[in-house]
Coordinates of C-alpha atoms in Angstrom, one line a residue:
X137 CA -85.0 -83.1 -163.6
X138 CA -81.8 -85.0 -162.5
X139 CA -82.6 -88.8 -162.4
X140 CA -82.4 -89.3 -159.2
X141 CA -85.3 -86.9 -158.5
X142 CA -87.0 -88.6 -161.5
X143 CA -86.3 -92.0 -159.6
X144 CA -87.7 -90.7 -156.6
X145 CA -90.6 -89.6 -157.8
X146 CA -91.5 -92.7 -158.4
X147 CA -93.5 -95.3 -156.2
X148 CA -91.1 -98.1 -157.4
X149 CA -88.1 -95.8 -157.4
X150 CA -88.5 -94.9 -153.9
X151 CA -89.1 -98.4 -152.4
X152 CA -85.8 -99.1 -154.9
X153 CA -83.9 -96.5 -152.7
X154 CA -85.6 -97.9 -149.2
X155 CA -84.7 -101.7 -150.2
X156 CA -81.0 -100.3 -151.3
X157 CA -80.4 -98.9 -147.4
X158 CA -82.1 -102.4 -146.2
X159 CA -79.5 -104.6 -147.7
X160 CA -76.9 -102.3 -147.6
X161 CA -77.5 -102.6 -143.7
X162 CA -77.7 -106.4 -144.1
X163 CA -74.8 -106.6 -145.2
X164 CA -72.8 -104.6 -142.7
X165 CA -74.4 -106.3 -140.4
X166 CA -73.0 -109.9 -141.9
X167 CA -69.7 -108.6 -142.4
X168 CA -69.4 -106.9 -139.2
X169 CA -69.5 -110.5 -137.9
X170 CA -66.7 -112.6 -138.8
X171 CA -64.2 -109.6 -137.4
X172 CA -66.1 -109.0 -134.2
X173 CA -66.4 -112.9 -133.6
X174 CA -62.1 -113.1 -133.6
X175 CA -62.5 -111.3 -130.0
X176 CA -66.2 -111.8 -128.7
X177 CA -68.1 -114.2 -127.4
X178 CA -71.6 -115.8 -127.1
X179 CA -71.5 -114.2 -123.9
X180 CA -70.5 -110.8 -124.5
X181 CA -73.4 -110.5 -127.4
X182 CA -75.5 -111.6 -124.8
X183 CA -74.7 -109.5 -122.6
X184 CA -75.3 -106.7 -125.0
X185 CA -78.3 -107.5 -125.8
X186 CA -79.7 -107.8 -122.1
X187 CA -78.6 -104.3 -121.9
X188 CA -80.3 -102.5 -125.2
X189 CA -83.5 -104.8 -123.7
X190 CA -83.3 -102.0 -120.8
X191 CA -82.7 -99.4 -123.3
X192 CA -85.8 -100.4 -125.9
X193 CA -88.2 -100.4 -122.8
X194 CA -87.0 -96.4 -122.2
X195 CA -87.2 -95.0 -125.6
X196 CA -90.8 -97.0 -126.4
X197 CA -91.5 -94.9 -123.5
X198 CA -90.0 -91.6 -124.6
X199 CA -92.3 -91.8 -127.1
X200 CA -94.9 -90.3 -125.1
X201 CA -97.8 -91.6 -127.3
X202 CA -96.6 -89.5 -130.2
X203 CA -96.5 -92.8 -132.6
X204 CA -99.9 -93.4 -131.9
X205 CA -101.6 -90.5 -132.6
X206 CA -99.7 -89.3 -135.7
X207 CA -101.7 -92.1 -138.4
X208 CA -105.1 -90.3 -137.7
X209 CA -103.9 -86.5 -137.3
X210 CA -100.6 -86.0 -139.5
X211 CA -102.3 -86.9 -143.4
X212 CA -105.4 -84.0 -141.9
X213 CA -103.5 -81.5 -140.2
X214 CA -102.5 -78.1 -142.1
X215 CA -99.1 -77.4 -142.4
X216 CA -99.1 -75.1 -139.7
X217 CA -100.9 -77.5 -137.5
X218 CA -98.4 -80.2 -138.2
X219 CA -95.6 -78.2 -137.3
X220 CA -97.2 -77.1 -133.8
X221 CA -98.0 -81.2 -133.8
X222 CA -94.7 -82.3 -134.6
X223 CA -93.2 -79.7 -132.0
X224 CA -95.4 -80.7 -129.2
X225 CA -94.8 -84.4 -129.5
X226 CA -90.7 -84.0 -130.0
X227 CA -90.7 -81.9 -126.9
X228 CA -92.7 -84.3 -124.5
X229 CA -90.1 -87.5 -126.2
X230 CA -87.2 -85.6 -125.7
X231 CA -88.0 -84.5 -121.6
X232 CA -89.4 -87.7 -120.7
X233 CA -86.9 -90.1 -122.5
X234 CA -84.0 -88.1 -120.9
X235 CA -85.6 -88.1 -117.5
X236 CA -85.6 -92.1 -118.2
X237 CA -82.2 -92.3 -119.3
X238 CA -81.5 -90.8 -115.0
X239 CA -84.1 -92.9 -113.8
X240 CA -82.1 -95.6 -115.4
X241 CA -78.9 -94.7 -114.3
X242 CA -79.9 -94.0 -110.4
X243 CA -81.8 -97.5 -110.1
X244 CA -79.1 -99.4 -112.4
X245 CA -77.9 -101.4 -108.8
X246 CA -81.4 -102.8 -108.0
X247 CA -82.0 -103.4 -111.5
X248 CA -78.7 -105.1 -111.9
X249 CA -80.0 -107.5 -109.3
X250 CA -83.0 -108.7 -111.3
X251 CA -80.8 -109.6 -114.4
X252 CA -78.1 -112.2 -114.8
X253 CA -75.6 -110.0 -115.6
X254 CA -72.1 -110.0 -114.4
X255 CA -71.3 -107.9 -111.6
X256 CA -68.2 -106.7 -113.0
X257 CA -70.1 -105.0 -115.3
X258 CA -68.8 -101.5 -116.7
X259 CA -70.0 -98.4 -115.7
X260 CA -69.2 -97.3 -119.6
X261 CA -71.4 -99.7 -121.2
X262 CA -74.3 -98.7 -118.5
X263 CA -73.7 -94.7 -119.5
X264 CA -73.0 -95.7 -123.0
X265 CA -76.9 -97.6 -122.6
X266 CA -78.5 -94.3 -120.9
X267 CA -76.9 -92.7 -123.9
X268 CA -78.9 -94.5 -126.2
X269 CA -82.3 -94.0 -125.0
X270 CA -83.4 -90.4 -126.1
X271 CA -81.4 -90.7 -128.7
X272 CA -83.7 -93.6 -129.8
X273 CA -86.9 -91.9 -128.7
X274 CA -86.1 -89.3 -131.6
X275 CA -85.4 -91.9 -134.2
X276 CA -88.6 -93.7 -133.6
X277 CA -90.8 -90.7 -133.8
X278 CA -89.4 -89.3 -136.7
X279 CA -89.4 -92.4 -138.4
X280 CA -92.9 -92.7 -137.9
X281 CA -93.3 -89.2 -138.9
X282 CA -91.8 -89.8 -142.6
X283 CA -93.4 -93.2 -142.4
X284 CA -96.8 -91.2 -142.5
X285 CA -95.6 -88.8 -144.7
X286 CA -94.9 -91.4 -147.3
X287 CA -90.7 -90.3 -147.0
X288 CA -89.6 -93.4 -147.4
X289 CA -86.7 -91.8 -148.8
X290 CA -85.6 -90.2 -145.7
X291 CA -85.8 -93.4 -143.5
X292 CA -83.8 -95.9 -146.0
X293 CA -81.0 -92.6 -145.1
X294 CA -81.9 -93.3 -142.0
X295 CA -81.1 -96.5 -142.3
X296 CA -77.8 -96.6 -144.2
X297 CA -76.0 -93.8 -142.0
X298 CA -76.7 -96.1 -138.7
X299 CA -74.9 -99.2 -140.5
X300 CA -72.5 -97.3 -141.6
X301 CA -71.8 -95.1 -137.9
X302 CA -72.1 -98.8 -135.8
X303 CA -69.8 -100.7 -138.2
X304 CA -67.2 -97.7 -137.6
X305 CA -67.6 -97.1 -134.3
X306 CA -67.8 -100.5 -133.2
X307 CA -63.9 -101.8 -135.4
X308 CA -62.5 -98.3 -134.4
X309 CA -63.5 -99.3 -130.4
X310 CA -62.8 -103.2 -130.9
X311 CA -59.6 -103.2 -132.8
X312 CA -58.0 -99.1 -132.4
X313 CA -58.7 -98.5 -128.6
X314 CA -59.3 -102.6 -127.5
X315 CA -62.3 -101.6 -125.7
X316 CA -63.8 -105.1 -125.8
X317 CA -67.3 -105.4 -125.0
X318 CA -67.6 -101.8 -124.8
X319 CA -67.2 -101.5 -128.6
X320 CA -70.6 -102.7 -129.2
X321 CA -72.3 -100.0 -127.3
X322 CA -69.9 -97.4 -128.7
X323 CA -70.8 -98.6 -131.9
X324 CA -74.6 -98.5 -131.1
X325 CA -73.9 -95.2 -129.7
X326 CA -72.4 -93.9 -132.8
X327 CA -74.7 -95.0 -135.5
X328 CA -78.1 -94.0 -133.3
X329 CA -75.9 -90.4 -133.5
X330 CA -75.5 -90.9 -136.8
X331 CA -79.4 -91.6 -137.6
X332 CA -80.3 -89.1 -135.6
X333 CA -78.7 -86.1 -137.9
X334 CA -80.3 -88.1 -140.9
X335 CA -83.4 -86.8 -139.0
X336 CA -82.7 -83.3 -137.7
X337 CA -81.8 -82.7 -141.8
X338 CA -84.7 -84.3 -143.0
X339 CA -87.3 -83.0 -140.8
X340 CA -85.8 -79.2 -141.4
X341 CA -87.8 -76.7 -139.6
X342 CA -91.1 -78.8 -139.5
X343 CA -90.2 -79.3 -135.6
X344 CA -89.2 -75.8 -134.7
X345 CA -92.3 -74.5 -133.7
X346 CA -94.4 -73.3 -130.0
X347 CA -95.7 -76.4 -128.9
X348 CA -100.0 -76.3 -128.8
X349 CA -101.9 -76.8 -126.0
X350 CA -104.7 -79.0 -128.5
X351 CA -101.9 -81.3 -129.1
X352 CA -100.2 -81.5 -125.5
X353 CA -104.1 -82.7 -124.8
X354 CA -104.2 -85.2 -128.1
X355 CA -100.3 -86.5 -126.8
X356 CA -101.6 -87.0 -123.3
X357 CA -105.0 -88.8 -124.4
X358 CA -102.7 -90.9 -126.6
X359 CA -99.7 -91.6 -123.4
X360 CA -101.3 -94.3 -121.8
X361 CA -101.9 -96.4 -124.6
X362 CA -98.5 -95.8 -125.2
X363 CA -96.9 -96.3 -122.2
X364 CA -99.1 -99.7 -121.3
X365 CA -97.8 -101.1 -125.0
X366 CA -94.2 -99.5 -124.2
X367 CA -94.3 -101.2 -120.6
X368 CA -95.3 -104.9 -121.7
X369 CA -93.2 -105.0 -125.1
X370 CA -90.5 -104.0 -123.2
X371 CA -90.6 -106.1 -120.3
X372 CA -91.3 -108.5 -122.4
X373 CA -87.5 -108.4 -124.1
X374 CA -85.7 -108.2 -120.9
X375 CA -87.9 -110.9 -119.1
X376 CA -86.8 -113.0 -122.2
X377 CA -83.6 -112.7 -122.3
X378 CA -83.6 -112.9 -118.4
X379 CA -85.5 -115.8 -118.4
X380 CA -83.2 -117.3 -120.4
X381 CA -80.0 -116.4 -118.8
X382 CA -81.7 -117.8 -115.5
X383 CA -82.7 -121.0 -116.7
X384 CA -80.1 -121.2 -119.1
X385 CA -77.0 -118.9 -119.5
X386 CA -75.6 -115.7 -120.6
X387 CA -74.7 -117.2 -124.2
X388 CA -77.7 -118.5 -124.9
X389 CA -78.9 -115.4 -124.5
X390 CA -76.8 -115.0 -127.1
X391 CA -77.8 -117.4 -129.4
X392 CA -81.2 -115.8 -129.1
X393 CA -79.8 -112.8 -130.0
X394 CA -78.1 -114.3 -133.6
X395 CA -81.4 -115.7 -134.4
X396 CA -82.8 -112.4 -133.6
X397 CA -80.5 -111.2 -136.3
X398 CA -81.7 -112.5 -139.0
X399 CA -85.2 -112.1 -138.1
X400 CA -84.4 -108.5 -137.0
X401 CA -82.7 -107.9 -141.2
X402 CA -86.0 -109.1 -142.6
X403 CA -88.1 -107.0 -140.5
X404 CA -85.8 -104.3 -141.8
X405 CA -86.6 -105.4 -145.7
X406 CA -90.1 -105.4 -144.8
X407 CA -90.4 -101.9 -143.5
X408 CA -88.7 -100.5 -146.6
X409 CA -92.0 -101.9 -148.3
X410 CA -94.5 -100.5 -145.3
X411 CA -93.0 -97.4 -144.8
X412 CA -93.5 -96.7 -148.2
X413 CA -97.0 -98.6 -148.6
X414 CA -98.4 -97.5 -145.6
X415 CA -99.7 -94.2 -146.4
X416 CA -101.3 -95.8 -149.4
X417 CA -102.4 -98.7 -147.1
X418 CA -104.8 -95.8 -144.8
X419 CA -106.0 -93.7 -148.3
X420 CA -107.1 -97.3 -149.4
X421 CA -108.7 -98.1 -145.8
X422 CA -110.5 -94.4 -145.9
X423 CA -111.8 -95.0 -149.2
X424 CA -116.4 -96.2 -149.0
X425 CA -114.7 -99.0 -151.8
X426 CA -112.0 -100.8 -149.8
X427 CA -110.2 -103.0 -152.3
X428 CA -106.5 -102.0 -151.5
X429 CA -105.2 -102.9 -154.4
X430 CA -101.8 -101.6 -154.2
X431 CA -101.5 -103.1 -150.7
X432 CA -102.3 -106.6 -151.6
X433 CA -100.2 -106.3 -155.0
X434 CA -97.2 -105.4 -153.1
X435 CA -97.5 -107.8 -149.7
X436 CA -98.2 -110.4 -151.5
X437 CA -94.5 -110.6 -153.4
X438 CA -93.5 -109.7 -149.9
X439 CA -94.8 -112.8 -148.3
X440 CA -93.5 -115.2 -150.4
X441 CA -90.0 -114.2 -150.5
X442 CA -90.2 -114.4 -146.7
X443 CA -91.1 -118.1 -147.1
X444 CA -88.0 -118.5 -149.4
X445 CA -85.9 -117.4 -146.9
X446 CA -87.2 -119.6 -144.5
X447 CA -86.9 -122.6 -146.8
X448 CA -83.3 -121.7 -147.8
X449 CA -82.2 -121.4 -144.3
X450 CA -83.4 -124.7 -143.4
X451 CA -81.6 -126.3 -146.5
X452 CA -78.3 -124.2 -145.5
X453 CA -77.9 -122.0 -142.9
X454 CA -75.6 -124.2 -140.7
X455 CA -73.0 -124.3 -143.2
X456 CA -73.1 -120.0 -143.4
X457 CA -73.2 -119.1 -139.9
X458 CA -70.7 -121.3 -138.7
X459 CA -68.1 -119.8 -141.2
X460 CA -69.5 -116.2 -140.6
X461 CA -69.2 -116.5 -136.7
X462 CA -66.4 -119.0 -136.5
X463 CA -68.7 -121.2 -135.3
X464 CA -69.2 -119.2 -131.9
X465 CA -73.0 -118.9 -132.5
X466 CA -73.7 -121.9 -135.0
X467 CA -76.8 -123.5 -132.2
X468 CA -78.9 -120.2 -133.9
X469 CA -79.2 -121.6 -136.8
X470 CA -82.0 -124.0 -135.9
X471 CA -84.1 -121.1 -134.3
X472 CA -83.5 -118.8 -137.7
X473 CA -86.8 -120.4 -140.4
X474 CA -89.0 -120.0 -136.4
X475 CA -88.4 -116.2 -136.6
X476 CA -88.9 -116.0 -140.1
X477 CA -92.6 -117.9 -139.8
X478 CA -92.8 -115.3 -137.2
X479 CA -92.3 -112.3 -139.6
X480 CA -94.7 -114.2 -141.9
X481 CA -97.5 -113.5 -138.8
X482 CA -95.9 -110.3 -137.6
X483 CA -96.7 -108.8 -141.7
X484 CA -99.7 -110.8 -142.6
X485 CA -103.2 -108.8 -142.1
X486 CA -102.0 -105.4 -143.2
X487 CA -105.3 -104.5 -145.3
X488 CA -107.0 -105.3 -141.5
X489 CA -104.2 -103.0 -139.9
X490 CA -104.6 -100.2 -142.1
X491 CA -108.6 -100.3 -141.8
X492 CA -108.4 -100.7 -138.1
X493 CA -105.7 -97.9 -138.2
X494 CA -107.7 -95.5 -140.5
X495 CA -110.7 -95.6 -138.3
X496 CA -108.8 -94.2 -135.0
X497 CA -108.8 -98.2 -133.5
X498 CA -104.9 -97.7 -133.0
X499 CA -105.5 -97.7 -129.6
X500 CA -107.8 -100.9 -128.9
X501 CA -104.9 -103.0 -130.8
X502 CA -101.9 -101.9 -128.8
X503 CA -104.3 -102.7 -125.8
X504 CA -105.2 -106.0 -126.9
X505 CA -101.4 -106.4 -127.8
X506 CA -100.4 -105.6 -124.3
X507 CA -102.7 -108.3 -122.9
X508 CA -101.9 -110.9 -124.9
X509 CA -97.9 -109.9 -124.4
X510 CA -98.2 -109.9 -120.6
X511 CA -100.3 -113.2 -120.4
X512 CA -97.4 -114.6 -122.7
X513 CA -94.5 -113.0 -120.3
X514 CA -96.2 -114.8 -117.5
X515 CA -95.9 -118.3 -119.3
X516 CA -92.2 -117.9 -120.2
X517 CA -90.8 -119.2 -117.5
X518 CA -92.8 -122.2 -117.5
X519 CA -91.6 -122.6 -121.6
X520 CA -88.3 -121.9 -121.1
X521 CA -87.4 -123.7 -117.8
X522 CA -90.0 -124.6 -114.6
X523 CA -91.3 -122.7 -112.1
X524 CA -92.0 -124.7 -108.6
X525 CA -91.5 -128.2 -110.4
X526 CA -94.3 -126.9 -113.4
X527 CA -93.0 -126.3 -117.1
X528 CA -91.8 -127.7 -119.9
X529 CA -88.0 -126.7 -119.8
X530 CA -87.6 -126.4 -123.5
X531 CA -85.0 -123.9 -123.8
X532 CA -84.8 -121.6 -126.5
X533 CA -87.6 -123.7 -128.1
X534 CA -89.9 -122.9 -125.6
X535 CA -89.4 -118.8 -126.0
X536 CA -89.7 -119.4 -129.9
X537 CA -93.2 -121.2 -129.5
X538 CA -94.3 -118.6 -126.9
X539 CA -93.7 -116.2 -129.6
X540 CA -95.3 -117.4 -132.0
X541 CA -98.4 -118.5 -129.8
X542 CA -98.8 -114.7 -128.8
X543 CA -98.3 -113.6 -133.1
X544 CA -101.6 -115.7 -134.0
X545 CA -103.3 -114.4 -131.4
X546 CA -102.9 -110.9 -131.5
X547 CA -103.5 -111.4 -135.5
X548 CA -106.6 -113.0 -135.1
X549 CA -107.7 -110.3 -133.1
X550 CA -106.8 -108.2 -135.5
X551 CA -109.3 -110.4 -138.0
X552 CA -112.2 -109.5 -135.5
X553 CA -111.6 -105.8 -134.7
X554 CA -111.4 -105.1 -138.7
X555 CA -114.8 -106.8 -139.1
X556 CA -116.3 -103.5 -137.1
X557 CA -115.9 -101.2 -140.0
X558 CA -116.6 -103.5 -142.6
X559 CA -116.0 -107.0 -143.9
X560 CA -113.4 -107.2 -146.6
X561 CA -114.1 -108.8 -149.9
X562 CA -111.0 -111.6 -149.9
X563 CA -109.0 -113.4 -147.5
X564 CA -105.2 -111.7 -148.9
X565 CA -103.2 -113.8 -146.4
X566 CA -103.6 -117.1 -148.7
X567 CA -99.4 -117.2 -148.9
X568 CA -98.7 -116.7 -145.7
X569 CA -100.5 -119.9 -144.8
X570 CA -98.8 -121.4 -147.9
X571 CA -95.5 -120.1 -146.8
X572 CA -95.9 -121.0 -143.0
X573 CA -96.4 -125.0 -144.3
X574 CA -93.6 -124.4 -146.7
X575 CA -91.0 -123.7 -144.1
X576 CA -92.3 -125.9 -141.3
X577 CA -92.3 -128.6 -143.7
X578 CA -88.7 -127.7 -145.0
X579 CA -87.4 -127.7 -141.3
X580 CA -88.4 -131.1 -140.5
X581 CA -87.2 -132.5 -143.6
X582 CA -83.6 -131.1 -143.2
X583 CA -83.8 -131.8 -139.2
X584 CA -84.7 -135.5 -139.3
X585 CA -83.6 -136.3 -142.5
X586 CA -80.1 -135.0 -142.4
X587 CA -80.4 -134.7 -146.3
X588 CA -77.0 -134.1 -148.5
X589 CA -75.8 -131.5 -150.0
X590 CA -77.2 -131.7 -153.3
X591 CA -80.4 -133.2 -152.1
X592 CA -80.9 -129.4 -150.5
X593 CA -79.8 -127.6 -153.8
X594 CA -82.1 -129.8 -155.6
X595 CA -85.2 -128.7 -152.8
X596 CA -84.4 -125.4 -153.2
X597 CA -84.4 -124.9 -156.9
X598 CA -87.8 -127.1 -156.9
X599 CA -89.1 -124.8 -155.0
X600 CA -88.1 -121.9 -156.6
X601 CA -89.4 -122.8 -159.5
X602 CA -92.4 -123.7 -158.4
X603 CA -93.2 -120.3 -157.2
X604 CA -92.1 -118.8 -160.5
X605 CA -94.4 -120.9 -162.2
X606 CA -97.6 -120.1 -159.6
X607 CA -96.9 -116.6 -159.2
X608 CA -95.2 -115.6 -162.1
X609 CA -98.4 -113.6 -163.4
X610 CA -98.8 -111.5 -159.8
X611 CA -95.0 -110.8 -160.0
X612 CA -95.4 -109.3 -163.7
X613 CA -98.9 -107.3 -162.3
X614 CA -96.6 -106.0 -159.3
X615 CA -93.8 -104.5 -161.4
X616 CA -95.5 -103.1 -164.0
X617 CA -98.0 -101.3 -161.6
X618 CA -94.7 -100.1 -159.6
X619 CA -92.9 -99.0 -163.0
X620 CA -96.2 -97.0 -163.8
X621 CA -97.3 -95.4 -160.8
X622 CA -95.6 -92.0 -160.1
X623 CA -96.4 -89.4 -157.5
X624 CA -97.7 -85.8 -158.7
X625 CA -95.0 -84.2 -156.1
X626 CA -91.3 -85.7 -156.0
X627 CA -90.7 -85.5 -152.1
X628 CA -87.1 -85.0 -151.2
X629 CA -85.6 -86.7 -148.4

């Protein structure tokens, strides 16, 4: 046995590999940005990120509902029966994601007319946009596919061949053919191609299979609940970032977008941990005990290096993004520690998930998410700007508090629905509280103190050692339960 088979065998091994693609992306992502930010503008990566708004909405709808009902059905089925399953749902994504990406393209005047968009926009970036969207759809289902398979192997791949197609594609289009704004969706273009391969290779022949009537019926029962969540969290990116290029302008959008950045890596690092924990996560759930404790051994690490982040990027962040962006997008940097309280919500409550998950309630949370997102989408406007005189008109604040408004309560609903199967012994979100005051507090202090230099270093290293010194005992338990769980079957990408 090789040892990188021995490595992936291995619980730690693998989430090694998954976390190695999630800052290897990082990173490209970082250094794509002091070369890109010599020609672009706020405005033209605001305008880019109106667009993939349009293109998210389609491909959470070319999912179909497949998503959805994989968690109960994919860890039960035969392996016959997950081929026909996996065939069925590919299929329906694939038809209805393409029929999408037309839909999108016929209507693309009227819808132009609801965005603040420039109307010299090019008819290459809108195909380039239509492009994306089935494209997209695959990556999403077959994600979820090796997320429930416990491949966390094949997603970091995944992963890493995307950062490495959009970085190419994007220099190649911005520098070789001076294609301007257009690189960016070349780029996006190229890497989603580039991920998508990772997942034809990976999957091998599990798709090719007659799709089953049973699981047509099972997709369908599932499409609703996935089209209403599809339909509100999408509408809900482009009515931000329209609501913000209306009351604001297109480079605030922008901004928004940075911040997004940042907030968009860690959600990254954090799925290399819940790809790989997830599948764990729902045995735990199913099992009459219920402690989960691999699940709270490895979120809990997880949480607090979120907060650190946070904290950090209060101390510093001005000073890095306006040398990384050439200080085009430096006004993000006050909206970064916001997003990363809001990952600190967005990951909190994942032994709730996973029970809620396990016992078929996938549907009555994306329902309950839907509401709570649309009654949120109705009070942006009056955040961000005002509507008829009404509102608060605080900018990019405003959308950054409506976020994280609708994140507690879609979390404590979470709390409540888990209580149907079964109380849990402990409260396991006792950092994220601690973490959420850490970086609120941190924020503060560096906004309306305007602290020097070293009195920053000196927070920072007080509060890292402070968290050695706390949690220094649950960081030794996590690593040597990762170094000593292995898997009875090495699963290769």
């Amino acid at each position: 046995m090789s040892w990188l088979a021995a490595l992936r065998g291995r619980f730690a091994g693998r989430v090694l590999l998954f976390v190695s693609a999630t800052v290897f992306q990082a990173l490209v992502s970082v250094a794509i940005l002091p070369l890109t930010t010599v020609v672009l503008t706020a405005a033209d990566f605001g305008y880019f990120a109106l667009m993939m708004s349009w293109a998210a909405l389609a491909s959470a709808l070319g999912d179909a509902g497949g998503s959805l009902a994989l968690p109960a059905n994919y860890s039960v089925a035969s392996v016959p029966e997950r081929r026909r399953m996996l065939s069925s749902f590919f299929l329906v994504s694939l038809l209805f994601s393409s029929g999408l990406a037309a839909v999108f393209l016929a209507a693309w005047p009227w819808l132009q007319q609801m965005m603040s968009v420039p109307e010299e926009a090019s008819r290459a970036t809108l195909v380039l946009t239509a492009v994306l969207v089935p494209m997209k759809s695959a990556t999403i289902l077959s994600t979820n596919v090796f997320s429930v398979a416990g491949r966390g192997n094949a997603v970091a791949a995944q992963i890493a061949m995307q950062a490495v197609g959009s970085f190419v594609g994007t220099l190649i289009s911005l520098f070789g053919f001076d294609l301007g704004l257009s690189s960016l969706f070349v780029g996006a273009v190229v890497g989603q191609a580039c991920s998508v391969f990772v997942s034809l290779a990976a999957l091998g022949a599990e798709p090719w299979h007659a799709p089953s009537r049973r699981w047509l019926s099972i997709l369908r029962s599932h499409s609703l609940a996935s089209l209403t969540a599809g339909i509100t969290g999408g509408l809900r990116s482009i009515g931000e970032n329209s609501v913000v290029a209306a009351n604001m302008d297109i480079s605030a959008v922008g901004y928004l977008s940075h911040a997004r950045l940042y907030y968009g890596t860690l959600l990254a690092g954090t799925n290399a941990v819940a790809v790989n924990v997830w599948s764990t996560s729902l045995a735990e759930a199913r099992d009459g005990r219920r402690h989960f404790p691999m699940t709270r051994r490895v979120w809990l690490p997880i949480h607090i290096l979120i907060a650190l982040f946070g904290v950090t990027f209060s101390c510093f962040g001005e000073e890095f993004v306006a040398i990384l962006t050439h200080d085009r997008l430096t006004p993000a940097v006050q909206y970064v520690p916001w997003f990363a309280l809001l990952l600190l919500l967005h990951v909190s409550g994942r032994t709730q998930n996973a029970t809620v998950y396990a016992n078929g309630g996938a549907r009555s949370l994306i329902n309950a998410n839907s509401l709570i997102s649309t009654c949120c989408l109705a009070a942006l406007p009056f955040a961000v700007g005002t509507v008829g005189g009404l509102g608060f008109n605080a900018g990019l604040a405003g959308v950054v508090a409506v976020l994280l408004i609708e994140a507690i309560l879609f979390r404590t609903y979470i709390y409540w629905k888990s209580t149907s199967f079964g109380r849990l012994e402990t409260f396991d979100d006792g950092r994220v509280v601690c973490g959420s005051i850490a970086i609120v507090l941190s924020w503060l202090f560096n906004k309306y103190m305007a602290p020097a230099l070293m009195t920053r270093i000196v927070l920072c290293f007080v509060v890292y050692l402070a968290v050695v010194v706390v949690e220094r005992g649950r960081i030794l338990d996590l690593l040597h339960t990762l170094r000593n769980r292995s898997h009875a079957k090495i699963q290769d990408i």
